[in-house]
PDB file of C-alpha atoms in Angstrom:
ATOM      1  CA  MET A   1     301.309  11.920 -38.096  1.00 51.00           C
ATOM      2  CA  THR A   2     297.936  12.559 -37.990  1.00 57.00           C
ATOM      3  CA  GLU A   3     295.602  11.932 -41.287  1.00 59.00           C
ATOM      4  CA  PRO A   4     293.598  15.594 -42.180  1.00 61.00           C
ATOM      5  CA  PRO A   5     289.752  15.537 -42.007  1.00 67.00           C
ATOM      6  CA  GLU A   6     287.826  14.261 -44.272  1.00 65.00           C
ATOM      7  CA  GLU A   7     286.332  17.700 -45.011  1.00 70.00           C
ATOM      8  CA  THR A   8     289.879  19.043 -45.474  1.00 89.00           C
ATOM      9  CA  ARG A   9     290.996  16.421 -47.853  1.00 89.00           C
ATOM     10  CA  LEU A  10     288.020  17.157 -49.916  1.00 90.00           C
ATOM     11  CA  GLN A  11     288.693  20.771 -49.757  1.00 92.00           C
ATOM     12  CA  ARG A  12     292.135  20.023 -50.811  1.00 94.00           C
ATOM     13  CA  LEU A  13     290.885  17.746 -53.611  1.00 94.00           C
ATOM     14  CA  MET A  14     288.455  20.368 -55.353  1.00 95.00           C
ATOM     15  CA  SER A  15     291.417  23.112 -55.006  1.00 95.00           C
ATOM     16  CA  GLY A  16     293.496  20.673 -56.824  1.00 95.00           C
ATOM     17  CA  LEU A  17     290.610  20.211 -59.589  1.00 96.00           C
ATOM     18  CA  LYS A  18     289.732  24.447 -59.877  1.00 96.00           C
ATOM     19  CA  GLN A  19     293.767  24.284 -60.369  1.00 96.00           C
ATOM     20  CA  GLN A  20     293.697  22.314 -63.248  1.00 95.00           C
ATOM     21  CA  GLY A  21     291.290  23.837 -65.318  1.00 95.00           C
ATOM     22  CA  ILE A  22     287.938  22.400 -63.955  1.00 96.00           C
ATOM     23  CA  ASP A  23     285.535  25.447 -63.955  1.00 96.00           C
ATOM     24  CA  ASP A  24     282.065  24.303 -64.419  1.00 97.00           C
ATOM     25  CA  ARG A  25     280.409  24.994 -61.444  1.00 97.00           C
ATOM     26  CA  LYS A  26     277.793  22.332 -61.667  1.00 97.00           C
ATOM     27  CA  VAL A  27     280.232  19.827 -62.388  1.00 98.00           C
ATOM     28  CA  LEU A  28     282.402  20.919 -59.196  1.00 98.00           C
ATOM     29  CA  HIS A  29     279.043  20.787 -57.228  1.00 98.00           C
ATOM     30  CA  ALA A  30     278.516  17.408 -58.463  1.00 98.00           C
ATOM     31  CA  MET A  31     282.023  16.096 -57.713  1.00 96.00           C
ATOM     32  CA  GLU A  32     281.637  17.940 -54.312  1.00 96.00           C
ATOM     33  CA  ILE A  33     278.547  16.207 -53.199  1.00 96.00           C
ATOM     34  CA  THR A  34     279.144  12.853 -54.054  1.00 97.00           C
ATOM     35  CA  PRO A  35     281.266  10.698 -51.796  1.00 95.00           C
ATOM     36  CA  ARG A  36     283.509   9.295 -53.626  1.00 95.00           C
ATOM     37  CA  ASP A  37     284.746   7.201 -50.417  1.00 94.00           C
ATOM     38  CA  LEU A  38     281.391   5.057 -50.898  1.00 95.00           C
ATOM     39  CA  PHE A  39     282.630   3.772 -54.187  1.00 96.00           C
ATOM     40  CA  VAL A  40     286.475   3.037 -53.129  1.00 93.00           C
ATOM     41  CA  PRO A  41     287.177  -0.516 -51.865  1.00 90.00           C
ATOM     42  CA  GLU A  42     287.450  -0.546 -47.890  1.00 88.00           C
ATOM     43  CA  LEU A  43     291.266  -1.510 -48.311  1.00 88.00           C
ATOM     44  CA  PHE A  44     291.665   1.988 -50.536  1.00 88.00           C
ATOM     45  CA  LEU A  45     289.420   3.908 -48.044  1.00 87.00           C
ATOM     46  CA  ASP A  46     292.241   6.101 -46.690  1.00 88.00           C
ATOM     47  CA  ARG A  47     293.114   7.111 -50.772  1.00 89.00           C
ATOM     48  CA  SER A  48     289.519   8.260 -51.207  1.00 88.00           C
ATOM     49  CA  TRP A  49     289.871  11.951 -51.551  1.00 91.00           C
ATOM     50  CA  GLU A  50     293.426  11.928 -53.293  1.00 92.00           C
ATOM     51  CA  ASP A  51     293.418  12.679 -56.797  1.00 93.00           C
ATOM     52  CA  SER A  52     294.558   9.310 -58.248  1.00 91.00           C
ATOM     53  CA  ALA A  53     292.887   6.364 -59.872  1.00 89.00           C
ATOM     54  CA  ILE A  54     291.998   3.394 -57.600  1.00 91.00           C
ATOM     55  CA  PRO A  55     291.858  -0.172 -58.240  1.00 85.00           C
ATOM     56  CA  ILE A  56     288.460  -2.069 -57.974  1.00 88.00           C
ATOM     57  CA  ASN A  57     287.059  -5.483 -58.493  1.00 87.00           C
ATOM     58  CA  CYS A  58     287.213  -7.549 -61.729  1.00 80.00           C
ATOM     59  CA  GLY A  59     290.486  -5.345 -62.981  1.00 78.00           C
ATOM     60  CA  GLN A  60     289.029  -2.132 -63.182  1.00 83.00           C
ATOM     61  CA  THR A  61     289.667   0.781 -61.730  1.00 84.00           C
ATOM     62  CA  ILE A  62     287.754   4.448 -60.279  1.00 89.00           C
ATOM     63  CA  SER A  63     289.311   6.971 -62.416  1.00 90.00           C
ATOM     64  CA  GLN A  64     291.278   9.614 -61.256  1.00 93.00           C
ATOM     65  CA  PRO A  65     288.957  12.559 -59.575  1.00 96.00           C
ATOM     66  CA  TYR A  66     290.189  15.199 -62.266  1.00 96.00           C
ATOM     67  CA  ILE A  67     289.741  12.445 -65.794  1.00 95.00           C
ATOM     68  CA  VAL A  68     285.926  12.026 -64.406  1.00 96.00           C
ATOM     69  CA  ALA A  69     285.905  16.059 -63.853  1.00 97.00           C
ATOM     70  CA  LEU A  70     287.686  16.614 -67.174  1.00 97.00           C
ATOM     71  CA  MET A  71     285.072  14.150 -68.799  1.00 97.00           C
ATOM     72  CA  THR A  72     281.894  15.326 -67.424  1.00 98.00           C
ATOM     73  CA  GLN A  73     282.915  19.031 -67.923  1.00 98.00           C
ATOM     74  CA  ALA A  74     283.808  18.201 -72.003  1.00 97.00           C
ATOM     75  CA  LEU A  75     280.110  16.532 -72.357  1.00 98.00           C
ATOM     76  CA  LYS A  76     278.599  20.054 -71.488  1.00 97.00           C
ATOM     77  CA  ILE A  77     275.186  18.290 -70.004  1.00 98.00           C
ATOM     78  CA  GLU A  78     272.203  20.132 -69.482  1.00 96.00           C
ATOM     79  CA  GLY A  79     269.627  19.179 -67.338  1.00 95.00           C
ATOM     80  CA  ARG A  80     267.009  17.802 -69.689  1.00 97.00           C
ATOM     81  CA  HIS A  81     269.662  15.256 -71.376  1.00 98.00           C
ATOM     82  CA  ARG A  82     269.726  11.647 -71.727  1.00 98.00           C
ATOM     83  CA  VAL A  83     273.024  10.413 -71.063  1.00 98.00           C
ATOM     84  CA  LEU A  84     274.439   7.043 -71.925  1.00 98.00           C
ATOM     85  CA  GLU A  85     277.294   5.798 -69.833  1.00 98.00           C
ATOM     86  CA  ILE A  86     279.501   2.817 -71.495  1.00 96.00           C
ATOM     87  CA  GLY A  87     281.372   0.952 -68.068  1.00 94.00           C
ATOM     88  CA  THR A  88     279.070   1.524 -65.109  1.00 96.00           C
ATOM     89  CA  GLY A  89     282.470   0.574 -62.928  1.00 93.00           C
ATOM     90  CA  SER A  90     281.877   1.472 -59.048  1.00 95.00           C
ATOM     91  CA  GLY A  91     279.202   3.760 -60.261  1.00 97.00           C
ATOM     92  CA  TYR A  92     280.912   7.219 -59.170  1.00 97.00           C
ATOM     93  CA  GLN A  93     281.302   8.042 -62.795  1.00 97.00           C
ATOM     94  CA  THR A  94     277.387   7.598 -63.093  1.00 98.00           C
ATOM     95  CA  ALA A  95     276.541   9.135 -60.020  1.00 98.00           C
ATOM     96  CA  ILE A  96     278.566  12.402 -61.297  1.00 98.00           C
ATOM     97  CA  LEU A  97     276.122  12.334 -64.170  1.00 98.00           C
ATOM     98  CA  ALA A  98     272.908  11.741 -62.692  1.00 98.00           C
ATOM     99  CA  ARG A  99     273.528  14.905 -60.643  1.00 98.00           C
ATOM    100  CA  LEU A 100     273.365  16.577 -63.783  1.00 98.00           C
ATOM    101  CA  ALA A 101     271.154  15.208 -66.105  1.00 98.00           C
ATOM    102  CA  ARG A 102     267.780  14.212 -66.648  1.00 98.00           C
ATOM    103  CA  TYR A 103     268.564  10.344 -67.204  1.00 98.00           C
ATOM    104  CA  VAL A 104     271.611   8.377 -67.422  1.00 98.00           C
ATOM    105  CA  TYR A 105     271.413   4.970 -68.992  1.00 98.00           C
ATOM    106  CA  THR A 106     274.339   2.771 -67.720  1.00 98.00           C
ATOM    107  CA  ILE A 107     276.214  -0.403 -69.445  1.00 97.00           C
ATOM    108  CA  GLU A 108     278.255  -2.780 -67.482  1.00 95.00           C
ATOM    109  CA  ARG A 109     279.966  -6.342 -68.817  1.00 92.00           C
ATOM    110  CA  TYR A 110     280.316  -7.156 -65.368  1.00 92.00           C
ATOM    111  CA  ARG A 111     276.886  -7.993 -63.520  1.00 94.00           C
ATOM    112  CA  SER A 112     278.662  -8.010 -59.744  1.00 93.00           C
ATOM    113  CA  LEU A 113     280.028  -4.377 -60.477  1.00 94.00           C
ATOM    114  CA  MET A 114     276.496  -3.297 -61.872  1.00 95.00           C
ATOM    115  CA  VAL A 115     275.037  -4.689 -58.710  1.00 96.00           C
ATOM    116  CA  GLU A 116     276.700  -3.145 -56.203  1.00 96.00           C
ATOM    117  CA  ALA A 117     277.065   0.594 -58.172  1.00 97.00           C
ATOM    118  CA  GLU A 118     272.857   0.016 -57.964  1.00 97.00           C
ATOM    119  CA  THR A 119     272.906  -0.385 -54.325  1.00 97.00           C
ATOM    120  CA  ARG A 120     275.408   2.433 -53.847  1.00 97.00           C
ATOM    121  CA  HIS A 121     273.159   5.016 -55.895  1.00 98.00           C
ATOM    122  CA  ARG A 122     270.299   3.776 -53.984  1.00 97.00           C
ATOM    123  CA  ARG A 123     272.255   4.891 -50.623  1.00 97.00           C
ATOM    124  CA  LEU A 124     272.445   8.676 -52.485  1.00 97.00           C
ATOM    125  CA  LEU A 125     268.604   7.874 -53.270  1.00 97.00           C
ATOM    126  CA  LEU A 126     269.886   8.660 -57.249  1.00 98.00           C
ATOM    127  CA  GLU A 127     266.363   7.433 -59.395  1.00 97.00           C
ATOM    128  CA  ASN A 128     266.989   8.686 -62.369  1.00 98.00           C
ATOM    129  CA  ILE A 129     269.679   5.957 -63.672  1.00 98.00           C
ATOM    130  CA  ILE A 130     268.710   3.118 -65.621  1.00 98.00           C
ATOM    131  CA  TYR A 131     271.172  -0.230 -65.771  1.00 98.00           C
ATOM    132  CA  ARG A 132     271.974  -2.616 -68.574  1.00 96.00           C
ATOM    133  CA  PHE A 133     274.461  -5.890 -68.021  1.00 94.00           C
ATOM    134  CA  GLY A 134     275.436  -5.835 -71.837  1.00 91.00           C
ATOM    135  CA  ASP A 135     278.331  -5.514 -74.282  1.00 88.00           C
ATOM    136  CA  GLY A 136     278.767  -1.328 -74.091  1.00 89.00           C
ATOM    137  CA  TRP A 137     279.962  -1.704 -77.958  1.00 88.00           C
ATOM    138  CA  ASP A 138     276.916  -2.096 -79.031  1.00 89.00           C
ATOM    139  CA  GLY A 139     275.499   0.721 -77.087  1.00 95.00           C
ATOM    140  CA  TRP A 140     271.464   1.188 -76.393  1.00 96.00           C
ATOM    141  CA  PRO A 141     269.820   1.368 -79.438  1.00 96.00           C
ATOM    142  CA  GLU A 142     266.351   0.979 -77.952  1.00 96.00           C
ATOM    143  CA  GLN A 143     266.749   3.817 -76.251  1.00 96.00           C
ATOM    144  CA  ALA A 144     268.926   5.982 -78.718  1.00 96.00           C
ATOM    145  CA  PRO A 145     269.314   9.129 -79.742  1.00 98.00           C
ATOM    146  CA  PHE A 146     271.188  10.324 -76.779  1.00 98.00           C
ATOM    147  CA  ASP A 147     272.168  13.900 -76.398  1.00 98.00           C
ATOM    148  CA  ARG A 148     275.420  12.409 -75.045  1.00 98.00           C
ATOM    149  CA  ILE A 149     277.467   9.333 -74.705  1.00 98.00           C
ATOM    150  CA  LEU A 150     280.320   8.818 -72.053  1.00 98.00           C
ATOM    151  CA  VAL A 151     282.722   5.640 -72.767  1.00 96.00           C
ATOM    152  CA  THR A 152     284.654   5.118 -69.826  1.00 93.00           C
ATOM    153  CA  ALA A 153     287.390   2.388 -71.039  1.00 89.00           C
ATOM    154  CA  ALA A 154     289.963   2.470 -74.269  1.00 89.00           C
ATOM    155  CA  LEU A 155     287.922   2.381 -77.661  1.00 92.00           C
ATOM    156  CA  PRO A 156     290.367   0.597 -80.068  1.00 91.00           C
ATOM    157  CA  ASP A 157     288.929   2.014 -83.199  1.00 92.00           C
ATOM    158  CA  VAL A 158     286.461   5.003 -84.089  1.00 92.00           C
ATOM    159  CA  PRO A 159     283.268   3.931 -82.331  1.00 92.00           C
ATOM    160  CA  THR A 160     280.972   4.257 -85.112  1.00 94.00           C
ATOM    161  CA  ASP A 161     277.359   2.662 -84.010  1.00 93.00           C
ATOM    162  CA  LEU A 162     277.981   4.761 -80.665  1.00 96.00           C
ATOM    163  CA  LEU A 163     278.433   7.592 -82.726  1.00 97.00           C
ATOM    164  CA  ASN A 164     275.039   6.827 -85.009  1.00 96.00           C
ATOM    165  CA  GLN A 165     272.989   6.536 -81.339  1.00 97.00           C
ATOM    166  CA  LEU A 166     273.747  10.349 -81.399  1.00 98.00           C
ATOM    167  CA  LYS A 167     271.196  13.132 -81.315  1.00 97.00           C
ATOM    168  CA  PRO A 168     271.990  16.277 -83.860  1.00 96.00           C
ATOM    169  CA  LYS A 169     274.911  18.273 -81.845  1.00 97.00           C
ATOM    170  CA  GLY A 170     275.061  15.469 -79.621  1.00 98.00           C
ATOM    171  CA  ILE A 171     278.156  15.022 -78.386  1.00 98.00           C
ATOM    172  CA  LEU A 172     280.405  11.605 -77.208  1.00 98.00           C
ATOM    173  CA  VAL A 173     283.654  11.897 -75.241  1.00 98.00           C
ATOM    174  CA  GLY A 174     285.694   8.954 -74.461  1.00 96.00           C
ATOM    175  CA  PRO A 175     289.698   7.685 -74.721  1.00 94.00           C
ATOM    176  CA  LEU A 176     290.523   6.522 -78.068  1.00 94.00           C
ATOM    177  CA  GLY A 177     294.156   4.238 -78.637  1.00 92.00           C
ATOM    178  CA  LYS A 178     295.044   0.806 -78.520  1.00 88.00           C
ATOM    179  CA  GLY A 179     298.157   1.231 -76.495  1.00 83.00           C
ATOM    180  CA  SER A 180     298.899   1.598 -72.776  1.00 84.00           C
ATOM    181  CA  THR A 181     298.148   5.609 -73.101  1.00 90.00           C
ATOM    182  CA  GLN A 182     295.175   6.913 -75.363  1.00 93.00           C
ATOM    183  CA  ILE A 183     293.750  10.417 -76.190  1.00 94.00           C
ATOM    184  CA  LEU A 184     290.607  11.562 -74.809  1.00 95.00           C
ATOM    185  CA  VAL A 185     288.375  12.531 -77.626  1.00 96.00           C
ATOM    186  CA  ARG A 186     285.587  14.596 -77.852  1.00 98.00           C
ATOM    187  CA  TYR A 187     283.028  13.781 -80.977  1.00 97.00           C
ATOM    188  CA  THR A 188     280.144  16.528 -81.865  1.00 98.00           C
ATOM    189  CA  ARG A 189     277.667  15.174 -84.345  1.00 97.00           C
ATOM    190  CA  THR A 190     277.017  17.628 -87.343  1.00 95.00           C
ATOM    191  CA  ALA A 191     275.114  18.170 -90.389  1.00 93.00           C
ATOM    192  CA  ASP A 192     277.745  16.575 -92.234  1.00 92.00           C
ATOM    193  CA  GLY A 193     278.995  14.106 -89.885  1.00 94.00           C
ATOM    194  CA  PHE A 194     281.171  14.410 -86.797  1.00 96.00           C
ATOM    195  CA  GLU A 195     283.629  16.494 -85.792  1.00 96.00           C
ATOM    196  CA  ARG A 196     286.769  15.277 -83.464  1.00 96.00           C
ATOM    197  CA  GLU A 197     288.538  17.489 -80.885  1.00 96.00           C
ATOM    198  CA  ASP A 198     292.036  16.094 -79.073  1.00 96.00           C
ATOM    199  CA  MET A 199     291.810  16.648 -76.066  1.00 94.00           C
ATOM    200  CA  SER A 200     294.945  15.235 -73.381  1.00 90.00           C
ATOM    201  CA  ASP A 201     296.601  11.902 -72.992  1.00 90.00           C
ATOM    202  CA  VAL A 202     294.730   9.551 -70.647  1.00 90.00           C
ATOM    203  CA  ARG A 203     295.313   5.857 -69.485  1.00 85.00           C
ATOM    204  CA  PHE A 204     292.291   3.616 -69.462  1.00 85.00           C
ATOM    205  CA  VAL A 205     291.432   0.174 -69.600  1.00 77.00           C
ATOM    206  CA  PRO A 206     290.191  -1.377 -72.790  1.00 76.00           C
ATOM    207  CA  LEU A 207     286.765  -1.728 -73.881  1.00 80.00           C
ATOM    208  CA  ILE A 208     286.328  -5.261 -74.276  1.00 75.00           C
ATOM    209  CA  SER A 209     282.839  -6.186 -76.835  1.00 72.00           C
ATOM    210  CA  GLY A 210     281.037  -8.955 -74.915  1.00 61.00           C
ATOM    211  CA  VAL A 211     279.910  -9.325 -71.016  1.00 66.00           C
ATOM    212  CA  ALA A 212     282.062 -11.144 -68.617  1.00 63.00           C
ATOM    213  CA  LYS A 213     282.408 -14.546 -67.090  1.00 66.00           C
ATOM    214  CA  GLU A 214     282.542 -14.370 -63.005  1.00 60.00           C
ATOM    215  CA  ALA A 215     283.471 -17.070 -60.644  1.00 45.00           C
TER     216      ALA A 215
END
């Protein structure tokens, strides 16, 4: 059976995102023009346009496109915003954010993943991304406060230190929970503290403190 052309698979993916409730046109456009196959390991290239998570190096994953779109839409990014991303991974989510925000500050605990992501972003001519090899738990205090924060690994507890790096009315989105399934939450900073909204069940690798030692 012949594989459908890439354009057809992309169109099918975009149609699926819309059917699942992704209706932010800017988010949909960013997803459409960002080549997911650039971020997928060669072994899984034939799955690039599937709406499913895919393994990458260091035991990490490139998230399901629907989850990437859902989390990005939940952030309500505006063009002037500075966004902090915890967990660069393959760099796919970073690239989507970079097409929507003024600057993206991204932190990765695996140096090899960070270097590979930076190479991919250069190929896409994305020049508004600032990288840090470090511990995502700490956030990026020197660059705080941020308009938006996205956490791409499961938080075991309320991320107080990260929440404190939000601007007034700032938003943090990320998975919260210690089990195999977590709840995707959105925190909004208010004059009285933080409002929490639970969004949907998700599955992410856990957020681990410290930087990784690689062979």
